[in-house]
mmCIF file as gemmi writes it, N, C-alpha and C atoms, coordinates in Angstrom:
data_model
loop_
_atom_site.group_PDB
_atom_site.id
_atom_site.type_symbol
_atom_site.label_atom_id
_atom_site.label_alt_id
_atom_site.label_comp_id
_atom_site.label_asym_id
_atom_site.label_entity_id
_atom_site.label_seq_id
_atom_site.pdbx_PDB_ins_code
_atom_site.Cartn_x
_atom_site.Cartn_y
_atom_site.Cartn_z
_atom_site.occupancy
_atom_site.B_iso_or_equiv
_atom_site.pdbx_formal_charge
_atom_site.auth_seq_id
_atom_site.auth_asym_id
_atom_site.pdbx_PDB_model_num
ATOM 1 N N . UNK Axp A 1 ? 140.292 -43.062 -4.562 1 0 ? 1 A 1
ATOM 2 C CA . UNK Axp A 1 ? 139.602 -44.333 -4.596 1 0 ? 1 A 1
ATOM 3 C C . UNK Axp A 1 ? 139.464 -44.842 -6.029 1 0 ? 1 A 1
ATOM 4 N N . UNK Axp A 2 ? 140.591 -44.692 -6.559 1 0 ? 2 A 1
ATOM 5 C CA . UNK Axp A 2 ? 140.558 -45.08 -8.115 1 0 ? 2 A 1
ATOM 6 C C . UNK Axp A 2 ? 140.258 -46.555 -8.209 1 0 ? 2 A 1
ATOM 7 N N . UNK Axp A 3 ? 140.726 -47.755 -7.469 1 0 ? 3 A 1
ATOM 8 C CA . UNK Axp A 3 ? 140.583 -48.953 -6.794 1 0 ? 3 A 1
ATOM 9 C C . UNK Axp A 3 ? 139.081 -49.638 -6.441 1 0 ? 3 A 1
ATOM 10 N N . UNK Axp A 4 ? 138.338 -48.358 -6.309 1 0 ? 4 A 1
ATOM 11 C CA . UNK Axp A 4 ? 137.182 -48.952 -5.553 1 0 ? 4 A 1
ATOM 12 C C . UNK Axp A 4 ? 136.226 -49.495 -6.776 1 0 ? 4 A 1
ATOM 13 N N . UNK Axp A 5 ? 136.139 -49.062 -8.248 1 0 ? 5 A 1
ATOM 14 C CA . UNK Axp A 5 ? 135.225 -50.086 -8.746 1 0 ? 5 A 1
ATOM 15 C C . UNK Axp A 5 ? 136.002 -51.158 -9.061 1 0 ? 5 A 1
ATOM 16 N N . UNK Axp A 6 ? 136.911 -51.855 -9.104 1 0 ? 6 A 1
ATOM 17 C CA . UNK Axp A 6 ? 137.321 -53.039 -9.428 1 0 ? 6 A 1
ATOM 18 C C . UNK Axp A 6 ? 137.431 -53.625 -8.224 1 0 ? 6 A 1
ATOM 19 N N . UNK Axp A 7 ? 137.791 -53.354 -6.888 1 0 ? 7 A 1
ATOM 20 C CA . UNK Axp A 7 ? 137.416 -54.15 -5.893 1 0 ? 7 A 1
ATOM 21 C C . UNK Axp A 7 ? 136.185 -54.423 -5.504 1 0 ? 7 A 1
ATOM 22 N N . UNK Axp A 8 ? 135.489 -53.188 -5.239 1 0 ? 8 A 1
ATOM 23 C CA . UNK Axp A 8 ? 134.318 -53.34 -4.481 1 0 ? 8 A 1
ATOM 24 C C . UNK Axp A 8 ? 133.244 -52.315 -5.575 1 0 ? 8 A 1
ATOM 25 N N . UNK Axp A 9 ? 132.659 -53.078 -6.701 1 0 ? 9 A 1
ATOM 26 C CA . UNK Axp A 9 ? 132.103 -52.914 -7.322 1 0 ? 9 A 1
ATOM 27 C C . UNK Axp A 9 ? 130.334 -52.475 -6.873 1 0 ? 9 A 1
ATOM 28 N N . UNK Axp A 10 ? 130.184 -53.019 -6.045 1 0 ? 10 A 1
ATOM 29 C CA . UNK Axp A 10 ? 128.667 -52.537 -5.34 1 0 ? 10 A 1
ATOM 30 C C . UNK Axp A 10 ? 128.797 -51.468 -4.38 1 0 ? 10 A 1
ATOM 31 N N . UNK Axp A 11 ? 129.855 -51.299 -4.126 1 0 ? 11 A 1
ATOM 32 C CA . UNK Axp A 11 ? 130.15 -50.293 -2.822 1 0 ? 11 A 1
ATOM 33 C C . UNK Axp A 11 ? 130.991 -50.856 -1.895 1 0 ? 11 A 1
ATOM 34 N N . UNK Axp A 12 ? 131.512 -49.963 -0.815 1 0 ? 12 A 1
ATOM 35 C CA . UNK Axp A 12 ? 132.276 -50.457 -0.076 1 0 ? 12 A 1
ATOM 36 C C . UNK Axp A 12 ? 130.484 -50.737 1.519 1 0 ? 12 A 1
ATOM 37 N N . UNK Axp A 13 ? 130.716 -52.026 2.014 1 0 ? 13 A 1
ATOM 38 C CA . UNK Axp A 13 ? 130.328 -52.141 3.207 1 0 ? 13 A 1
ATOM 39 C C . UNK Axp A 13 ? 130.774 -51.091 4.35 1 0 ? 13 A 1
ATOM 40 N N . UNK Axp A 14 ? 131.803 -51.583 4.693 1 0 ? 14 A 1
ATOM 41 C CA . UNK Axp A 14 ? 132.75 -51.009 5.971 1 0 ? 14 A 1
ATOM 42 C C . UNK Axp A 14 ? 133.677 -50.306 5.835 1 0 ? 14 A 1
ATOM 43 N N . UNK Axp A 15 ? 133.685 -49.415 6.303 1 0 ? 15 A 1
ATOM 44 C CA . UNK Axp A 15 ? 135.217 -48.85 6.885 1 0 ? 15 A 1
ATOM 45 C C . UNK Axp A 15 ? 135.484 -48.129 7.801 1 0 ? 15 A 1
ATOM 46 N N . UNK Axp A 16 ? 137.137 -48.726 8.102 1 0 ? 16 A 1
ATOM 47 C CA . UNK Axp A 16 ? 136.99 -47.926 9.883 1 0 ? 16 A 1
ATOM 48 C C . UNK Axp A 16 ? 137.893 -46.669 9.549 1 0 ? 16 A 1
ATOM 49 N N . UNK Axp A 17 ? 137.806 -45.784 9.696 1 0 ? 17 A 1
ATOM 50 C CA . UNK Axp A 17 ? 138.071 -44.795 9.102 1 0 ? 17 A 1
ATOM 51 C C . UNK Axp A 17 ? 138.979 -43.872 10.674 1 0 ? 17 A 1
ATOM 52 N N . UNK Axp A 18 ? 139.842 -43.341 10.575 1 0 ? 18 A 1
ATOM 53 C CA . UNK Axp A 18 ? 140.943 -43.339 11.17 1 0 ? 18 A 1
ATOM 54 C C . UNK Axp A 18 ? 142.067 -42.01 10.782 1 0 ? 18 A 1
ATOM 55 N N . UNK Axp A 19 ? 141.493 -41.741 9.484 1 0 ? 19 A 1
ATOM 56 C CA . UNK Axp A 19 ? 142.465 -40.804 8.398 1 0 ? 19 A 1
ATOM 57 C C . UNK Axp A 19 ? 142.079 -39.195 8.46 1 0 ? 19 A 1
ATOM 58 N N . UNK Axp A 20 ? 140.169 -39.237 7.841 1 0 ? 20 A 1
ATOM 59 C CA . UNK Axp A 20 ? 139.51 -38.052 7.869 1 0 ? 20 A 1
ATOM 60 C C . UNK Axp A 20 ? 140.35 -37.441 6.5 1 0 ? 20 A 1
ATOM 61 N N . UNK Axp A 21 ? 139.836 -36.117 5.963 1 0 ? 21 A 1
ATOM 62 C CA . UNK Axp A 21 ? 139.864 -35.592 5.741 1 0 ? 21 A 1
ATOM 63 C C . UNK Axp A 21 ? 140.251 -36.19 3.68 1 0 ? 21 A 1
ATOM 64 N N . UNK Axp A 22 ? 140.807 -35.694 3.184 1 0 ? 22 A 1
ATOM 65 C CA . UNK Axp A 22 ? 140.232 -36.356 1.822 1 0 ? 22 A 1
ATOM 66 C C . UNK Axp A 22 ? 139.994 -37.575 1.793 1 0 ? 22 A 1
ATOM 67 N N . UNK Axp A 23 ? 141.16 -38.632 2.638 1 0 ? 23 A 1
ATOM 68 C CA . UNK Axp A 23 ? 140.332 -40.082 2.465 1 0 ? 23 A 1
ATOM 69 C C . UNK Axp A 23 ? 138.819 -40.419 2.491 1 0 ? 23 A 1
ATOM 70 N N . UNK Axp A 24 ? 138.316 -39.432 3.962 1 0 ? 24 A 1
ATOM 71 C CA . UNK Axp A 24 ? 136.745 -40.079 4.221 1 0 ? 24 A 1
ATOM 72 C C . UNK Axp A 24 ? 135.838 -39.713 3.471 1 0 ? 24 A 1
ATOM 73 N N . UNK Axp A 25 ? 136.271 -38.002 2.286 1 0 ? 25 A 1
ATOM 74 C CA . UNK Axp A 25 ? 135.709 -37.877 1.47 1 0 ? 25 A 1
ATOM 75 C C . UNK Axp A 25 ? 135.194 -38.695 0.564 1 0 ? 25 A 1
ATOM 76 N N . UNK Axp A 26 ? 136.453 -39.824 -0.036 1 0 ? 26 A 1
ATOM 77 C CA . UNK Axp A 26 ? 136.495 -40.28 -1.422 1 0 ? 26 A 1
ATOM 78 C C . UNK Axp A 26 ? 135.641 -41.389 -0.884 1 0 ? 26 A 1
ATOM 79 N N . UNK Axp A 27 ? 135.675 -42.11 0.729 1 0 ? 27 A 1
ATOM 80 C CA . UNK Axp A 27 ? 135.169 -43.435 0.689 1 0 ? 27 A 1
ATOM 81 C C . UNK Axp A 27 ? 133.84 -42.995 1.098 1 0 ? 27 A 1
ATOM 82 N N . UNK Axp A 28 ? 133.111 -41.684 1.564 1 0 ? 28 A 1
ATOM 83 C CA . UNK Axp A 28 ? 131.702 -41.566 1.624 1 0 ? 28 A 1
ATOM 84 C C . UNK Axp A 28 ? 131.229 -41.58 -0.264 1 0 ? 28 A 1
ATOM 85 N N . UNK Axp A 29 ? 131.744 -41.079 -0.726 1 0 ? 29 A 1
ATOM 86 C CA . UNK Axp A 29 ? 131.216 -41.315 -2.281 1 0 ? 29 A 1
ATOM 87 C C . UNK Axp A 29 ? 131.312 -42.441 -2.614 1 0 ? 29 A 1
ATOM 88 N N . UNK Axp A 30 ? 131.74 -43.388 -2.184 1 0 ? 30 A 1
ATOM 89 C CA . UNK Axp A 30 ? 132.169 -44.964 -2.279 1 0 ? 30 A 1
ATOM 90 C C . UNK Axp A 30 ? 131.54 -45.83 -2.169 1 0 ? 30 A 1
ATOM 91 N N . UNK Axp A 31 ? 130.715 -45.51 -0.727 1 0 ? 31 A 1
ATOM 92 C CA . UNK Axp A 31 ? 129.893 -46.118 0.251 1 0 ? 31 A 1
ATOM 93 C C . UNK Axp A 31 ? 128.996 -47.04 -0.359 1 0 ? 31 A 1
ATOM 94 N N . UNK Axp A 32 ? 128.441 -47.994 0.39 1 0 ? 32 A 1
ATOM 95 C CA . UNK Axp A 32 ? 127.519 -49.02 -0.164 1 0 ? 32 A 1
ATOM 96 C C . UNK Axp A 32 ? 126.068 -48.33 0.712 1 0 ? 32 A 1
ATOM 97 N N . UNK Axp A 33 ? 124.924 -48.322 0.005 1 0 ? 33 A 1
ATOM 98 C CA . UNK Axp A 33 ? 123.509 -48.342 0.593 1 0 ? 33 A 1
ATOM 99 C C . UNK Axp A 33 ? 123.323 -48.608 1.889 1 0 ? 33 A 1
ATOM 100 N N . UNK Axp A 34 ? 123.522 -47.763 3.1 1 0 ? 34 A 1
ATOM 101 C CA . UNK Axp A 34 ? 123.414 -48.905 4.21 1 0 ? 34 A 1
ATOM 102 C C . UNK Axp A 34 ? 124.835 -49.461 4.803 1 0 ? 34 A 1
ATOM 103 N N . UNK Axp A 35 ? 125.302 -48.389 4.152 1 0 ? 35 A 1
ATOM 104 C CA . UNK Axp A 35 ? 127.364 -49.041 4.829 1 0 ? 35 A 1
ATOM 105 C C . UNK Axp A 35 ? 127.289 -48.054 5.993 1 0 ? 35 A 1
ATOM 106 N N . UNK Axp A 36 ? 128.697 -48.631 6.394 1 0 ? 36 A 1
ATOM 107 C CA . UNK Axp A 36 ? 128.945 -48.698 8.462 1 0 ? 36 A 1
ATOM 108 C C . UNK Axp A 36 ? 130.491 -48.062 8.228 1 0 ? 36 A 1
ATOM 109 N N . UNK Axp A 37 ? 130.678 -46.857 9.284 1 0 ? 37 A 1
ATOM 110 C CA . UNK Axp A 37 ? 131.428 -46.364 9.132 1 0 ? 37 A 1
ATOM 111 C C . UNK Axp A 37 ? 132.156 -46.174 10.654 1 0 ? 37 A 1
ATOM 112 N N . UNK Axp A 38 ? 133.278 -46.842 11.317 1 0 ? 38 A 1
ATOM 113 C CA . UNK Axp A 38 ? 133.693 -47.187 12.587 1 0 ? 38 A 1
ATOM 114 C C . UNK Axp A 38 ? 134.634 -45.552 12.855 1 0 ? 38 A 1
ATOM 115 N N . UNK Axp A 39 ? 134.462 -44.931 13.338 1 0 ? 39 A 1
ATOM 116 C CA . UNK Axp A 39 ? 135.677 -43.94 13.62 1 0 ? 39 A 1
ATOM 117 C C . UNK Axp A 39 ? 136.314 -43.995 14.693 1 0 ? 39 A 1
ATOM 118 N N . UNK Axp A 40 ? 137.353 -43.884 14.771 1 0 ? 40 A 1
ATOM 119 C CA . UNK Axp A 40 ? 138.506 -44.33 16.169 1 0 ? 40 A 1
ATOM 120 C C . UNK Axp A 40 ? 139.591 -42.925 15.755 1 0 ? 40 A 1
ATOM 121 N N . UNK Axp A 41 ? 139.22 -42.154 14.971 1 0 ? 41 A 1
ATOM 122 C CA . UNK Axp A 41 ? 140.313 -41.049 14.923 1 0 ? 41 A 1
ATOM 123 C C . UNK Axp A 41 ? 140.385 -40.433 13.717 1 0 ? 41 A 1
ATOM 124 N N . UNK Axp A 42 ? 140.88 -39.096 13.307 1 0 ? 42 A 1
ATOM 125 C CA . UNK Axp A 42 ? 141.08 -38.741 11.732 1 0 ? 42 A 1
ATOM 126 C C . UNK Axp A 42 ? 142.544 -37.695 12.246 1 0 ? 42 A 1
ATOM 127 N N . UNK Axp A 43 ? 143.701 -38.743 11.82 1 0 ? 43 A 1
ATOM 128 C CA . UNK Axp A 43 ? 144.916 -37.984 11.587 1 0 ? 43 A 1
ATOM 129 C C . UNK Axp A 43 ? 145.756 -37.177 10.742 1 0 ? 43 A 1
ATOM 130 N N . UNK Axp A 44 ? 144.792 -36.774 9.744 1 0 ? 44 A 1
ATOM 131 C CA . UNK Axp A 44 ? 145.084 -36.051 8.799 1 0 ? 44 A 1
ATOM 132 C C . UNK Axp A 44 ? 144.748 -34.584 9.669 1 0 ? 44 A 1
ATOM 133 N N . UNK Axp A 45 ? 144.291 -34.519 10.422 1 0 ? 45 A 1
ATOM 134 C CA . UNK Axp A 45 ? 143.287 -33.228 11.426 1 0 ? 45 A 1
ATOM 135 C C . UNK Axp A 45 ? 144.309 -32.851 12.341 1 0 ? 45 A 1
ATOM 136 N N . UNK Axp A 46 ? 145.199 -33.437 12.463 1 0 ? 46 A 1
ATOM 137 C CA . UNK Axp A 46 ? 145.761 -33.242 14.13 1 0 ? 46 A 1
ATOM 138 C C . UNK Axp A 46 ? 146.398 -32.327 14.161 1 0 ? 46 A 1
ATOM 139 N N . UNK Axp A 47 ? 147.285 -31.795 13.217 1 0 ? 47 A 1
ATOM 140 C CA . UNK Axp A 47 ? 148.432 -30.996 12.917 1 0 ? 47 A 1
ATOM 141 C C . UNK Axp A 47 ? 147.953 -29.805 12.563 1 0 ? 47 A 1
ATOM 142 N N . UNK Axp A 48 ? 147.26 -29.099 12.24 1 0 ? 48 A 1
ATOM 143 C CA . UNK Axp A 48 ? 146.721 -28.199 11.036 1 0 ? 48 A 1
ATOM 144 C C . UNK Axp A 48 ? 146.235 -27.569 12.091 1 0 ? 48 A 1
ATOM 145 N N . UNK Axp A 49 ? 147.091 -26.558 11.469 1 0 ? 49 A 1
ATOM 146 C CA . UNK Axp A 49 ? 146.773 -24.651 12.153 1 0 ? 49 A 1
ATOM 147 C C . UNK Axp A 49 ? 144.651 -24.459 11.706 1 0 ? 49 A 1
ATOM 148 N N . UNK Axp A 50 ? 144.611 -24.602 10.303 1 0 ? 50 A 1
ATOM 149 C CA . UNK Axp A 50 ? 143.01 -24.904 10.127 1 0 ? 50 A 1
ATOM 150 C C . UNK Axp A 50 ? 142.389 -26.234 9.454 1 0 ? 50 A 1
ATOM 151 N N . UNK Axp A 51 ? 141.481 -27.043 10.351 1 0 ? 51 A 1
ATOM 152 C CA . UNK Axp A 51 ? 141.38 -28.219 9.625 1 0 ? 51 A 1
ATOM 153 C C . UNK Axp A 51 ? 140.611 -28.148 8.607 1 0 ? 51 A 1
ATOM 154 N N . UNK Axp A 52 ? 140.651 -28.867 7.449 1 0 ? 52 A 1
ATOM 155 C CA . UNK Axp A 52 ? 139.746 -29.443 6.421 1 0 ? 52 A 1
ATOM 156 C C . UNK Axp A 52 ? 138.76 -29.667 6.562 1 0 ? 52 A 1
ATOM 157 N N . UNK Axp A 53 ? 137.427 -29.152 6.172 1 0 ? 53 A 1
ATOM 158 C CA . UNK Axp A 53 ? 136.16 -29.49 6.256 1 0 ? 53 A 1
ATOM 159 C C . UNK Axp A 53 ? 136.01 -30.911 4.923 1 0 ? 53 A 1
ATOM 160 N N . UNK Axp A 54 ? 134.832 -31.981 5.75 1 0 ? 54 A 1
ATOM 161 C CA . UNK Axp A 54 ? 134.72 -33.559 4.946 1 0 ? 54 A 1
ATOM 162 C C . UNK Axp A 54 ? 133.523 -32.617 3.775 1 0 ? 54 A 1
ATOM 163 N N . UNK Axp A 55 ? 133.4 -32.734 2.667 1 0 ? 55 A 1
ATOM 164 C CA . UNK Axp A 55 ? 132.807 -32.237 1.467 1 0 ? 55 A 1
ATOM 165 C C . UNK Axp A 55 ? 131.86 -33.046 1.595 1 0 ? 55 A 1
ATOM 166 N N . UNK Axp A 56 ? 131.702 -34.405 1.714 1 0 ? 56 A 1
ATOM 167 C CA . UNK Axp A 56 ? 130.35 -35.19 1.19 1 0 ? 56 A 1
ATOM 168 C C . UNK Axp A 56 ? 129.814 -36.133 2.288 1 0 ? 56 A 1
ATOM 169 N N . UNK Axp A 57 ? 129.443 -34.845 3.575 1 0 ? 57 A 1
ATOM 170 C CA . UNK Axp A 57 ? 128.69 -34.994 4.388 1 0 ? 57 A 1
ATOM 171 C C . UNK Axp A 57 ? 127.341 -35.763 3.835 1 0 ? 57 A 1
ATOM 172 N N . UNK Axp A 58 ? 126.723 -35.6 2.638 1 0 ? 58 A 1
ATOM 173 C CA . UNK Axp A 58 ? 125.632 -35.649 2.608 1 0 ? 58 A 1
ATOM 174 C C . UNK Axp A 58 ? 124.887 -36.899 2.219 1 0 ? 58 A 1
ATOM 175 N N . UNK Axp A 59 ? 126.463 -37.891 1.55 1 0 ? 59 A 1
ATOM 176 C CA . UNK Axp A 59 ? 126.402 -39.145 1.62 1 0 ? 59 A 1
ATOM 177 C C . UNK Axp A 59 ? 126.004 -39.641 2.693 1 0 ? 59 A 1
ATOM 178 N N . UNK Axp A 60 ? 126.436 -39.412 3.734 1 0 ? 60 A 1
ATOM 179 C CA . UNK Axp A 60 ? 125.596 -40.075 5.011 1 0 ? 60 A 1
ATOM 180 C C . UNK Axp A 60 ? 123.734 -40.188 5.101 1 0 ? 60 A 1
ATOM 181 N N . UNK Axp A 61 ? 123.079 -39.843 4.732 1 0 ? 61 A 1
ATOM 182 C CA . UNK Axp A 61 ? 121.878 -39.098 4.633 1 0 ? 61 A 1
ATOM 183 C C . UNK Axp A 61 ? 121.412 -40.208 3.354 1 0 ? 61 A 1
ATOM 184 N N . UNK Axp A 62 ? 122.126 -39.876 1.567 1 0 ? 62 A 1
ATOM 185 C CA . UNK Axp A 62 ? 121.796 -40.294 1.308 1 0 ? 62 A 1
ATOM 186 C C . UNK Axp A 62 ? 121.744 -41.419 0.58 1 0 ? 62 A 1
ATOM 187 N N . UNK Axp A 63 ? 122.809 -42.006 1.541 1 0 ? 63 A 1
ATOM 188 C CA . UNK Axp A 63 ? 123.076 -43.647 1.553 1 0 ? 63 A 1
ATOM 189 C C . UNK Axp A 63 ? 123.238 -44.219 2.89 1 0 ? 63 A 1
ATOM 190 N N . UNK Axp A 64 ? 122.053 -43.657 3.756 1 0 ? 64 A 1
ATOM 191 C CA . UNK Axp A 64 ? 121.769 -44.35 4.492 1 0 ? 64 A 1
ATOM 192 C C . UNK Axp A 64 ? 122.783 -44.744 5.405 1 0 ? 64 A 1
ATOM 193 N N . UNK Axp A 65 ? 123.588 -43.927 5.955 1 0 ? 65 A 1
ATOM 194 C CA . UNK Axp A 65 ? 125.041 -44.527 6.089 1 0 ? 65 A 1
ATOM 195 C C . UNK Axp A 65 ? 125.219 -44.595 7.567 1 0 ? 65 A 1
ATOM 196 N N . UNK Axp A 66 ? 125.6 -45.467 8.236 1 0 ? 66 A 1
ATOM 197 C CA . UNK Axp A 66 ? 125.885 -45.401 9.842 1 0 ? 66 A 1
ATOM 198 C C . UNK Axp A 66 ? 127.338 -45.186 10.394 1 0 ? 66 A 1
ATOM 199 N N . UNK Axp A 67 ? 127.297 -43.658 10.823 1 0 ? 67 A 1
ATOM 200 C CA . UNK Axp A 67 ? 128.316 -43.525 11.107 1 0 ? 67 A 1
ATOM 201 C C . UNK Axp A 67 ? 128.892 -42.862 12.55 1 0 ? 67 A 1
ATOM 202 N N . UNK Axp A 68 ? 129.78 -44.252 12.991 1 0 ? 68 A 1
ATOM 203 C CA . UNK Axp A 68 ? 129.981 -43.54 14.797 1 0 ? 68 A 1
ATOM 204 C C . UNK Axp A 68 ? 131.071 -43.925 15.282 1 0 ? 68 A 1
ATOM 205 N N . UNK Axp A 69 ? 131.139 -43.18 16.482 1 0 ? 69 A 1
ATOM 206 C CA . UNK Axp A 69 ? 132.763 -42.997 16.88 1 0 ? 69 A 1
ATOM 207 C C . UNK Axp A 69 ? 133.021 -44.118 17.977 1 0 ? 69 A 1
C-alpha cells in the first residue's frame, strides 16, 4: 500500500476485499476510523496446503472497523 498516502491520505473508507491474506493486511493498517470492510472471498487462501494467518487483526478493534461477509 505504498499508494495509499497520496491517494487516500485520511484513510481508506471502503474496501471490498476479495484477496485476504497480505493485501487485507496492508489495507487494515490503512483503514480510515470507522471504515467498512465488504468480504465476498480471499483468494490468496484457496490453494495453500497451510493458509496465512491476517497479522493486523487488531485494526479492526482499534479503528473501529466494520467488517462482514
Amino acid at each position: 500500500m505504498v499508494y495509499s498516502i497520496r491517494y487516500f491520505p485520511d484513510g481508506i473508507d471502503i474496501y471490498f476485499e476479495n484477496v485476504g491474506g497480505k493485501m487485507l493486511d496492508a489495507v487494515l493498517v490503512n483503514m480510515k476510523l470507522h471504515g467498512r470492510i465488504a468480504v465476498c472471498g480471499m483468494i490468496s487462501q484457496y490453494n495453500l496446503d497451510k493458509t496465512e494467518g491476517v497479522r493486523n487483526l487488531f485494526c479492526l478493534i482499534a479503528k473501529r472497523i466494520c467488517m462482514e461477509g
